[in-house]
Amino acid sequence: MSFSRFPDGGLIDRSQVFTFSFDGRSFTGHAGDTLASALLANGVSLMGRSFKYHRPRGLVSGGASEPNALVTVGAGGHREPNLRASMVTLRDGLKAESQNRWPSLGFDLGAVNSALTPFIGAGFYYKTFMWPAALWESLYEPLIRKAAGLGRASHAPDPQVYEKRWAHCDLLVIGAGPAGLMAALAAARTGARVILCDENAAFGGRLLHDRVEIGDADGPGFAAAAISELGSLDRVQLLPATTVFGTYDSGVYGAVERRDGAASGPAQRVWRIVARRAVLAAGAEERPLVFGGNDRPGTMTASAMRGLANAQAIRPGDHVAVFSTGPSGHETARDLIARGLEVTLVDARTEISAAELSASEGARVLKGHVVADTLGSKSVTGIEAVDRATGKRSRIKVDALAMAGGWNPVVHLACQRGDRPVWDAGSGMFLPPASRDGLAAVGSAAGILDLAGCLRSGTAAGEDAAAALGFTPVTAKLPAAREACGGSTGFTTLWHVGEARGKAFVDFQNDVAVSDLGLAVREGYGHVELAKRYTTTGMATDQGKLSNVNAIGILAEQRGLTPDQVGTTTFRPFYTPVSIGALAGEHRGSHYRPVRRSPLDGWARKHGAVFIEAGHWMRPSHFPRDGEAGWKEACDRETLAVRAGVGISDASTLGKIDLSGKDAARFLDRVYTGKMSTLAVGKARYGLMLREDGMVMDDGTVSRLGESHYLITTTTGAAGEAMAHLEFCAQALWPDLDVRLVSVTDQWAQITVAGPASRDVLGRIVDADLSEEAMPFMAAREVTLHSGLAARLFRISFSGELAFELAVPARQGEAVADAIMQAGAPFGITPYGLEALNVLRIEKGFITHAEIDGRVTPGDLGLGKMVSAKKDDFIGRAMLGREGLQDPDRLQLVGLRPVNPAHRILAGGHLLEPGAVPAMANDQGHVSSACWSPHLNSTIALAMVRRGRSRHGEILTVWDPLRGIETRAIVGDPLFLGASAIKAPPRRGLAPVIPARAPGLRLPDLPAVSGIELALCPEAPVLLLSAPVGLDAAVRAAAPAGDGILRPVQPGQALAVGRPGESADALAARLDGPAGASLCELTDARLRLELSGARAGDLISTQSAIDLDDEGFGPGASAPTLFGHVPVQLTRLDAASFEVMVFSTYAGDLVESLIRAIRRL
Amino acid sequence: MASLIPCPHCGLRPKEEFSIRGDAAPVRPRPDAPFDAWDAYVHLRDNVRGVMHEHWQHVGGCRRWLVVERDTFTHAVHAVTDAADFTRAQGAPTGGGGASAASGTRTGKGRAKR
């Protein structure tokens, strides 16, 4: 007789029938089943094949530790391998497949390995597949991998969505068995914030599996009452089907919530739980016994068989043998006998307590006997028992076999931060280490094996945690608990059965037998960590949850030591496997990192830009026109148009930093190589910033806008690094300099208009005299457009042509660019992208980070004159004086042209003297940038060459073995193109062009999800008020308390938000900051979103780690935080309404990610 | 998964909000300091197993530079101070001098201790 279902009883809902399939066969089950219980109910006890020998395997532990019943669920991109059938909640339509078998589970050719068992023990692979080494990767590994294995991963993209969420609590309770429920109740009753997690879909732990009584209630009844009380408390969060998989620093716990079959929301959710205290109530695993053929399907732990019978009404057969060393076997016998089954109890002990014998009354009890071997092939049909007193063997026909070898407390989460479990010889268990960092183990996880003790220890831990956090305990009387045998305390340790003749498995998942451990000891791999690697015991998906303690016991026996002398292997997250998709959350594919869009993005799209990623930015690479074959044609056209007439491009991505404070000039002198303090108001200067080691960090311009007001520009790529560096200098190096730094990159759309006609074009836009006299090279002016819009104009050129950069508030950028296009139409104005920009600058020998690669000094770049000799200090000055950095033999910037203009040079090639052998010793330098110059009809390149400046005219070989190119090239000046010969005659009399006002902002269509609304805040001015750090109190007092104007950013800095429709000036007038405070307008640099509704907090917790429930974040609270992966200022407007103020160039990305998050809710 | 750092200005935040620079103990030498002092400042670092002071910036938050007193072995964070206060407490030159020295200081330790 095989496994089946009792006609009645259990916690399943027989009125709900689910149809599912396993290996293509269709079965039915009920609500309340796991895949494993439903298979057993249908008589399927063979669920998998073992890893190495392909032995038939069935369910063993029936829980999280299940080593055998691994299945693949789903198909295509939804396919998930190696799921434990015991942890898969049954649902209608579920499709599961067995693994590691071919052609079928019943008939597996790989099982031939089983016949070879004597030859393929531990270390077989290491010893056998040694030579020839050439076959390691080509033959041996593929063969071994094919023969030995688990499920296959799906290679299709995963269409499921995943979510990550932060949670905060006073007490995290891990495990909702009797101890966990009591801990959660005890703490929650005091008003503490409690999160209760259990890896199973139903709370209750053994209360659902064992026939116990607490007060007047049975186990499920007591659990239901506790859950109902917890559910009624609003500071309690219940997370079923949620496995806490890791204990991390600072009281952070990782957990994964499985939402199999959920109608909406993510497939899985990873929780990061910040817990002030935690209670580990993870229970204990029943220890399997190690005897011959202990892996035959139909053999499982006694608690698994009992739980299946009680909770899912699984009938293991007519006659069941229970092999026991303690009370658990007698408890299982009791429950099976009560169901009318015949039970033979094989008990290794000669003395058995009266309580146990009374519980198992009706069973045939064989005292002092052991099960030496099992009989049968694909399932157990009998056992061979041995009377240890006489050595007599007897065969008994049985349908199933239960093993009760004692208990292993689930100590993992208490040991993941480096502590080891402690061996308790008295009880024969490894117990959790002493409580650390607020994590305390309770109940059977702490080795307490009776129900009353579990209830008591859970209650005490919950009360202690609450009291330690300042909550007042609420004492409640504990009801009396009654259970079989008075609890599971007092088992005898039996590491393995010496009388076994068949293979006795220690680690089921990895096919490690007692003999393998013996071999490991004999061959010198007896240390627990070595034995693990040598035999693979404790590896793979179950990480030895069932096997490790037995393996330690057997190693101890073999080596003549005690288990504590052998010790345990290292515990690390994850407790159970977690899918990569869940860990990645929403940040995958194109959402792996944020996308930053320039304010001129819409303008560039209109003109057909092809975009290229540059850091977070998407920048126009070129603007192809109809009939152009590729990027190069577009690039050549754009390049020629700039030098011949006029071009327009987007410079908004350059880093822009507003610098103010009375020590601003001194500060600039210390961070730039040049003397910036002499710069006149209204002028800009090119500057180099060094690292402290003397190497160039970044280049850019500094414009003096006022007496102590500057604008710094950095390169696009180094903007973040430069800002952090300047902040470091201001805050950590010279905190007593009065300087304030504000990133204004997002505030301004910056438009480059370059080419001989640029002045004529801009003259139609800007209401100012742009003549050479009024607006000379390197002038920096605040100007007004013909529309009245305030703007900034810089006469700066990165193309070597007459050029201007016009900065306008970001939201007006597209309209102004449109107006410039219109104004430039008579001049044939041409949008140009990064490719043309690159050609234009190489033709003039201008550098970028291709040259500033972290290894160059100003002198190397030919910019030695930019290093002031008059200053006694600036960053990098001391180290720049090093002998090595002044060596005339250093690489220096030169220009390169191929001897044959048609030949190519590509960046990355190395330079050699003609005929020299390619070797480091002969290396003369490398090519940093290269392009095709349509003006010179030749490839041109910039290169760093040894003594380069003294070698103009020399011919070198550009050696590029990676791309198979060798080119002879002439060294020369990096300036390829002299001053432009084209002097366009000025065109006068063209009418001014007035840019339109940008339309109001609009959000894309939003999904309608109840409880959450996303809207734009009404447009209002935003100013950053900043003062020296010491004046923080005055900054915070700049607006009346409680009026919602100020959002503090950092000491001395606060964002001020005005009324809808108010002007920035009007807002400024209302602010009463300290004397000398600076105001920087950021209206266009920020987008303000409002998130409101009952679920706004849930949504925010998927994006930010801020504890919204904290009293510290009530209405009016405001703080800067990372939101998803972009920085924002988060402000609570009222109880269920939040303002998210985001950098405007990240706003599009944030809105998209919020829409995705809302859809997931 | 996470480590938390108590920012003295923003409260407890995950380490993803921060970037680390390294040892905060070296003091930037005076401009006329001997070469060896500069060499040590730029190039020499102890690789401590245990408690050290490190510069971290709260880039995802207030953007202040902080000094985190952290155990490099256990990751336990013992204290966090604003870098400006740390520099002043080191007795290092703070850039002011003469009339331009800022007046007030702020301990910034409000929420530093856990």
mmCIF file with all atom_site columns, C-alpha atoms in Angstrom, chain A residues 166 245 248-250 252 254 270 272 274 417 583 662-663 666 670 692-693 720 723-724 727-728 731-737 872-879 882 1029-1030 1032 1049-1051 1105-1106 1110 1119-1122 1127, chain B residues 1-5 9-10 12-14 16-17 21 28 31 35 38-39 41-43 55 57-65 74-75 82-84 87-88 93-97 99-106 111 114:
data_model
loop_
_atom_site.group_PDB
_atom_site.id
_atom_site.type_symbol
_atom_site.label_atom_id
_atom_site.label_alt_id
_atom_site.label_comp_id
_atom_site.label_asym_id
_atom_site.label_entity_id
_atom_site.label_seq_id
_atom_site.pdbx_PDB_ins_code
_atom_site.Cartn_x
_atom_site.Cartn_y
_atom_site.Cartn_z
_atom_site.occupancy
_atom_site.B_iso_or_equiv
_atom_site.pdbx_formal_charge
_atom_site.auth_seq_id
_atom_site.auth_comp_id
_atom_site.auth_asym_id
_atom_site.auth_atom_id
_atom_site.pdbx_PDB_model_num
ATOM 1   C CA . TRP A 1 166  ? 12.307 48.709 3.647  1.00 0.00 ? 166  TRP A CA 1
ATOM 2   C CA . PHE A 1 245  ? 17.420 34.672 4.995  1.00 0.00 ? 245  PHE A CA 1
ATOM 3   C CA . TYR A 1 248  ? 23.319 41.684 8.612  1.00 0.00 ? 248  TYR A CA 1
ATOM 4   C CA . ASP A 1 249  ? 25.170 44.539 10.273 1.00 0.00 ? 249  ASP A CA 1
ATOM 5   C CA . SER A 1 250  ? 23.354 47.157 12.323 1.00 0.00 ? 250  SER A CA 1
ATOM 6   C CA . VAL A 1 252  ? 19.237 44.716 9.436  1.00 0.00 ? 252  VAL A CA 1
ATOM 7   C CA . GLY A 1 254  ? 16.956 40.333 4.817  1.00 0.00 ? 254  GLY A CA 1
ATOM 8   C CA . VAL A 1 270  ? 12.747 41.338 -0.742 1.00 0.00 ? 270  VAL A CA 1
ATOM 9   C CA . ARG A 1 272  ? 15.161 44.879 4.321  1.00 0.00 ? 272  ARG A CA 1
ATOM 10  C CA . VAL A 1 274  ? 15.651 47.377 10.340 1.00 0.00 ? 274  VAL A CA 1
ATOM 11  C CA . ARG A 1 417  ? 27.710 37.225 11.850 1.00 0.00 ? 417  ARG A CA 1
ATOM 12  C CA . LEU A 1 583  ? 17.630 40.455 -5.116 1.00 0.00 ? 583  LEU A CA 1
ATOM 13  C CA . LYS A 1 662  ? 33.314 85.688 1.380  1.00 0.00 ? 662  LYS A CA 1
ATOM 14  C CA . ASP A 1 663  ? 36.260 83.292 1.061  1.00 0.00 ? 663  ASP A CA 1
ATOM 15  C CA . ARG A 1 666  ? 40.715 82.167 -1.625 1.00 0.00 ? 666  ARG A CA 1
ATOM 16  C CA . ARG A 1 670  ? 43.526 76.596 -3.389 1.00 0.00 ? 670  ARG A CA 1
ATOM 17  C CA . GLU A 1 692  ? 46.677 65.946 -4.209 1.00 0.00 ? 692  GLU A CA 1
ATOM 18  C CA . ASP A 1 693  ? 49.202 63.661 -5.964 1.00 0.00 ? 693  ASP A CA 1
ATOM 19  C CA . GLY A 1 720  ? 30.179 64.174 -9.552 1.00 0.00 ? 720  GLY A CA 1
ATOM 20  C CA . MET A 1 723  ? 31.690 68.310 -6.699 1.00 0.00 ? 723  MET A CA 1
ATOM 21  C CA . ALA A 1 724  ? 32.548 65.732 -4.030 1.00 0.00 ? 724  ALA A CA 1
ATOM 22  C CA . GLU A 1 727  ? 32.884 69.667 -0.892 1.00 0.00 ? 727  GLU A CA 1
ATOM 23  C CA . PHE A 1 728  ? 35.665 67.675 0.759  1.00 0.00 ? 728  PHE A CA 1
ATOM 24  C CA . GLN A 1 731  ? 34.046 70.807 4.644  1.00 0.00 ? 731  GLN A CA 1
ATOM 25  C CA . ALA A 1 732  ? 36.896 68.554 5.733  1.00 0.00 ? 732  ALA A CA 1
ATOM 26  C CA . LEU A 1 733  ? 40.093 70.394 4.770  1.00 0.00 ? 733  LEU A CA 1
ATOM 27  C CA . TRP A 1 734  ? 39.219 74.034 5.366  1.00 0.00 ? 734  TRP A CA 1
ATOM 28  C CA . PRO A 1 735  ? 35.970 74.107 7.326  1.00 0.00 ? 735  PRO A CA 1
ATOM 29  C CA . ASP A 1 736  ? 36.602 77.644 8.470  1.00 0.00 ? 736  ASP A CA 1
ATOM 30  C CA . LEU A 1 737  ? 36.643 79.117 4.991  1.00 0.00 ? 737  LEU A CA 1
ATOM 31  C CA . ASP A 1 872  ? 52.220 78.950 -1.745 1.00 0.00 ? 872  ASP A CA 1
ATOM 32  C CA . ASP A 1 873  ? 49.497 76.330 -1.653 1.00 0.00 ? 873  ASP A CA 1
ATOM 33  C CA . PHE A 1 874  ? 46.930 74.635 -3.799 1.00 0.00 ? 874  PHE A CA 1
ATOM 34  C CA . ILE A 1 875  ? 45.754 71.038 -4.005 1.00 0.00 ? 875  ILE A CA 1
ATOM 35  C CA . GLY A 1 876  ? 48.485 69.038 -5.721 1.00 0.00 ? 876  GLY A CA 1
ATOM 36  C CA . ARG A 1 877  ? 51.188 71.678 -5.532 1.00 0.00 ? 877  ARG A CA 1
ATOM 37  C CA . ALA A 1 878  ? 53.531 69.811 -3.194 1.00 0.00 ? 878  ALA A CA 1
ATOM 38  C CA . MET A 1 879  ? 53.399 66.531 -5.084 1.00 0.00 ? 879  MET A CA 1
ATOM 39  C CA . ARG A 1 882  ? 58.222 65.494 -7.339 1.00 0.00 ? 882  ARG A CA 1
ATOM 40  C CA . VAL A 1 1029 ? 27.650 75.958 8.981  1.00 0.00 ? 1029 VAL A CA 1
ATOM 41  C CA . GLY A 1 1030 ? 27.798 77.723 12.320 1.00 0.00 ? 1030 GLY A CA 1
ATOM 42  C CA . ASP A 1 1032 ? 22.459 76.766 10.980 1.00 0.00 ? 1032 ASP A CA 1
ATOM 43  C CA . VAL A 1 1049 ? 19.273 69.914 3.621  1.00 0.00 ? 1049 VAL A CA 1
ATOM 44  C CA . GLN A 1 1050 ? 22.408 70.126 5.760  1.00 0.00 ? 1050 GLN A CA 1
ATOM 45  C CA . PRO A 1 1051 ? 23.697 72.371 8.517  1.00 0.00 ? 1051 PRO A CA 1
ATOM 46  C CA . ALA A 1 1105 ? 15.051 53.686 3.794  1.00 0.00 ? 1105 ALA A CA 1
ATOM 47  C CA . ILE A 1 1106 ? 13.584 56.551 5.815  1.00 0.00 ? 1106 ILE A CA 1
ATOM 48  C CA . ASP A 1 1110 ? 9.180  57.314 13.233 1.00 0.00 ? 1110 ASP A CA 1
ATOM 49  C CA . ALA A 1 1119 ? 15.108 65.130 4.798  1.00 0.00 ? 1119 ALA A CA 1
ATOM 50  C CA . PRO A 1 1120 ? 17.320 64.396 1.833  1.00 0.00 ? 1120 PRO A CA 1
ATOM 51  C CA . THR A 1 1121 ? 17.429 60.711 0.917  1.00 0.00 ? 1121 THR A CA 1
ATOM 52  C CA . LEU A 1 1122 ? 18.141 58.287 -1.846 1.00 0.00 ? 1122 LEU A CA 1
ATOM 53  C CA . PRO A 1 1127 ? 18.726 61.638 -4.553 1.00 0.00 ? 1127 PRO A CA 1
ATOM 54  C CA . MET B 2 1    ? 22.119 43.564 2.136  1.00 0.00 ? 1    MET B CA 1
ATOM 55  C CA . ALA B 2 2    ? 22.671 46.553 4.290  1.00 0.00 ? 2    ALA B CA 1
ATOM 56  C CA . SER B 2 3    ? 24.718 48.318 6.877  1.00 0.00 ? 3    SER B CA 1
ATOM 57  C CA . LEU B 2 4    ? 23.403 51.414 8.511  1.00 0.00 ? 4    LEU B CA 1
ATOM 58  C CA . ILE B 2 5    ? 25.309 54.573 9.263  1.00 0.00 ? 5    ILE B CA 1
ATOM 59  C CA . HIS B 2 9    ? 22.315 65.353 10.280 1.00 0.00 ? 9    HIS B CA 1
ATOM 60  C CA . CYS B 2 10   ? 19.863 62.910 8.692  1.00 0.00 ? 10   CYS B CA 1
ATOM 61  C CA . LEU B 2 12   ? 20.072 56.248 10.421 1.00 0.00 ? 12   LEU B CA 1
ATOM 62  C CA . ARG B 2 13   ? 20.622 55.531 6.723  1.00 0.00 ? 13   ARG B CA 1
ATOM 63  C CA . PRO B 2 14   ? 21.770 52.546 4.651  1.00 0.00 ? 14   PRO B CA 1
ATOM 64  C CA . GLU B 2 16   ? 24.053 52.866 -0.248 1.00 0.00 ? 16   GLU B CA 1
ATOM 65  C CA . GLU B 2 17   ? 23.469 56.536 0.542  1.00 0.00 ? 17   GLU B CA 1
ATOM 66  C CA . ARG B 2 21   ? 36.992 57.969 0.871  1.00 0.00 ? 21   ARG B CA 1
ATOM 67  C CA . ARG B 2 28   ? 47.061 67.723 5.355  1.00 0.00 ? 28   ARG B CA 1
ATOM 68  C CA . PRO B 2 31   ? 52.480 74.015 2.376  1.00 0.00 ? 31   PRO B CA 1
ATOM 69  C CA . PHE B 2 35   ? 58.517 66.282 1.264  1.00 0.00 ? 35   PHE B CA 1
ATOM 70  C CA . TRP B 2 38   ? 53.545 65.174 1.994  1.00 0.00 ? 38   TRP B CA 1
ATOM 71  C CA . ASP B 2 39   ? 54.576 61.747 0.793  1.00 0.00 ? 39   ASP B CA 1
ATOM 72  C CA . TYR B 2 41   ? 49.925 62.213 3.649  1.00 0.00 ? 41   TYR B CA 1
ATOM 73  C CA . VAL B 2 42   ? 49.317 61.301 0.016  1.00 0.00 ? 42   VAL B CA 1
ATOM 74  C CA . HIS B 2 43   ? 50.629 57.751 -0.140 1.00 0.00 ? 43   HIS B CA 1
ATOM 75  C CA . HIS B 2 55   ? 35.872 59.874 5.724  1.00 0.00 ? 55   HIS B CA 1
ATOM 76  C CA . GLN B 2 57   ? 30.227 61.465 2.334  1.00 0.00 ? 57   GLN B CA 1
ATOM 77  C CA . HIS B 2 58   ? 26.467 61.286 2.633  1.00 0.00 ? 58   HIS B CA 1
ATOM 78  C CA . VAL B 2 59   ? 26.066 61.748 -1.121 1.00 0.00 ? 59   VAL B CA 1
ATOM 79  C CA . GLY B 2 60   ? 22.523 60.385 -1.206 1.00 0.00 ? 60   GLY B CA 1
ATOM 80  C CA . GLY B 2 61   ? 21.495 62.670 1.641  1.00 0.00 ? 61   GLY B CA 1
ATOM 81  C CA . CYS B 2 62   ? 22.833 65.933 3.059  1.00 0.00 ? 62   CYS B CA 1
ATOM 82  C CA . ARG B 2 63   ? 26.113 65.715 1.094  1.00 0.00 ? 63   ARG B CA 1
ATOM 83  C CA . ARG B 2 64   ? 28.144 66.517 4.209  1.00 0.00 ? 64   ARG B CA 1
ATOM 84  C CA . TRP B 2 65   ? 31.503 64.842 4.677  1.00 0.00 ? 65   TRP B CA 1
ATOM 85  C CA . THR B 2 74   ? 32.822 43.804 12.625 1.00 0.00 ? 74   THR B CA 1
ATOM 86  C CA . HIS B 2 75   ? 31.485 46.862 10.746 1.00 0.00 ? 75   HIS B CA 1
ATOM 87  C CA . ASP B 2 82   ? 30.759 65.993 10.852 1.00 0.00 ? 82   ASP B CA 1
ATOM 88  C CA . ALA B 2 83   ? 34.150 66.148 9.140  1.00 0.00 ? 83   ALA B CA 1
ATOM 89  C CA . ALA B 2 84   ? 34.467 69.862 9.888  1.00 0.00 ? 84   ALA B CA 1
ATOM 90  C CA . THR B 2 87   ? 39.227 68.530 11.479 1.00 0.00 ? 87   THR B CA 1
ATOM 91  C CA . ARG B 2 88   ? 38.909 71.236 14.080 1.00 0.00 ? 88   ARG B CA 1
ATOM 92  C CA . PRO B 2 93   ? 44.746 74.135 9.898  1.00 0.00 ? 93   PRO B CA 1
ATOM 93  C CA . THR B 2 94   ? 41.128 74.783 8.973  1.00 0.00 ? 94   THR B CA 1
ATOM 94  C CA . GLY B 2 95   ? 41.657 77.343 6.283  1.00 0.00 ? 95   GLY B CA 1
ATOM 95  C CA . GLY B 2 96   ? 40.401 80.306 8.194  1.00 0.00 ? 96   GLY B CA 1
ATOM 96  C CA . GLY B 2 97   ? 43.060 82.288 9.870  1.00 0.00 ? 97   GLY B CA 1
ATOM 97  C CA . ALA B 2 99   ? 39.572 87.801 9.887  1.00 0.00 ? 99   ALA B CA 1
ATOM 98  C CA . SER B 2 100  ? 37.866 85.241 7.705  1.00 0.00 ? 100  SER B CA 1
ATOM 99  C CA . ALA B 2 101  ? 37.558 82.461 10.259 1.00 0.00 ? 101  ALA B CA 1
ATOM 100 C CA . ALA B 2 102  ? 33.932 81.513 10.639 1.00 0.00 ? 102  ALA B CA 1
ATOM 101 C CA . SER B 2 103  ? 32.580 82.093 14.070 1.00 0.00 ? 103  SER B CA 1
ATOM 102 C CA . GLY B 2 104  ? 30.310 79.315 15.152 1.00 0.00 ? 104  GLY B CA 1
ATOM 103 C CA . THR B 2 105  ? 30.893 75.599 15.334 1.00 0.00 ? 105  THR B CA 1
ATOM 104 C CA . ARG B 2 106  ? 28.340 72.885 15.611 1.00 0.00 ? 106  ARG B CA 1
ATOM 105 C CA . ARG B 2 111  ? 22.021 61.480 16.597 1.00 0.00 ? 111  ARG B CA 1
ATOM 106 C CA . ARG B 2 114  ? 23.434 54.491 18.824 1.00 0.00 ? 114  ARG B CA 1
#
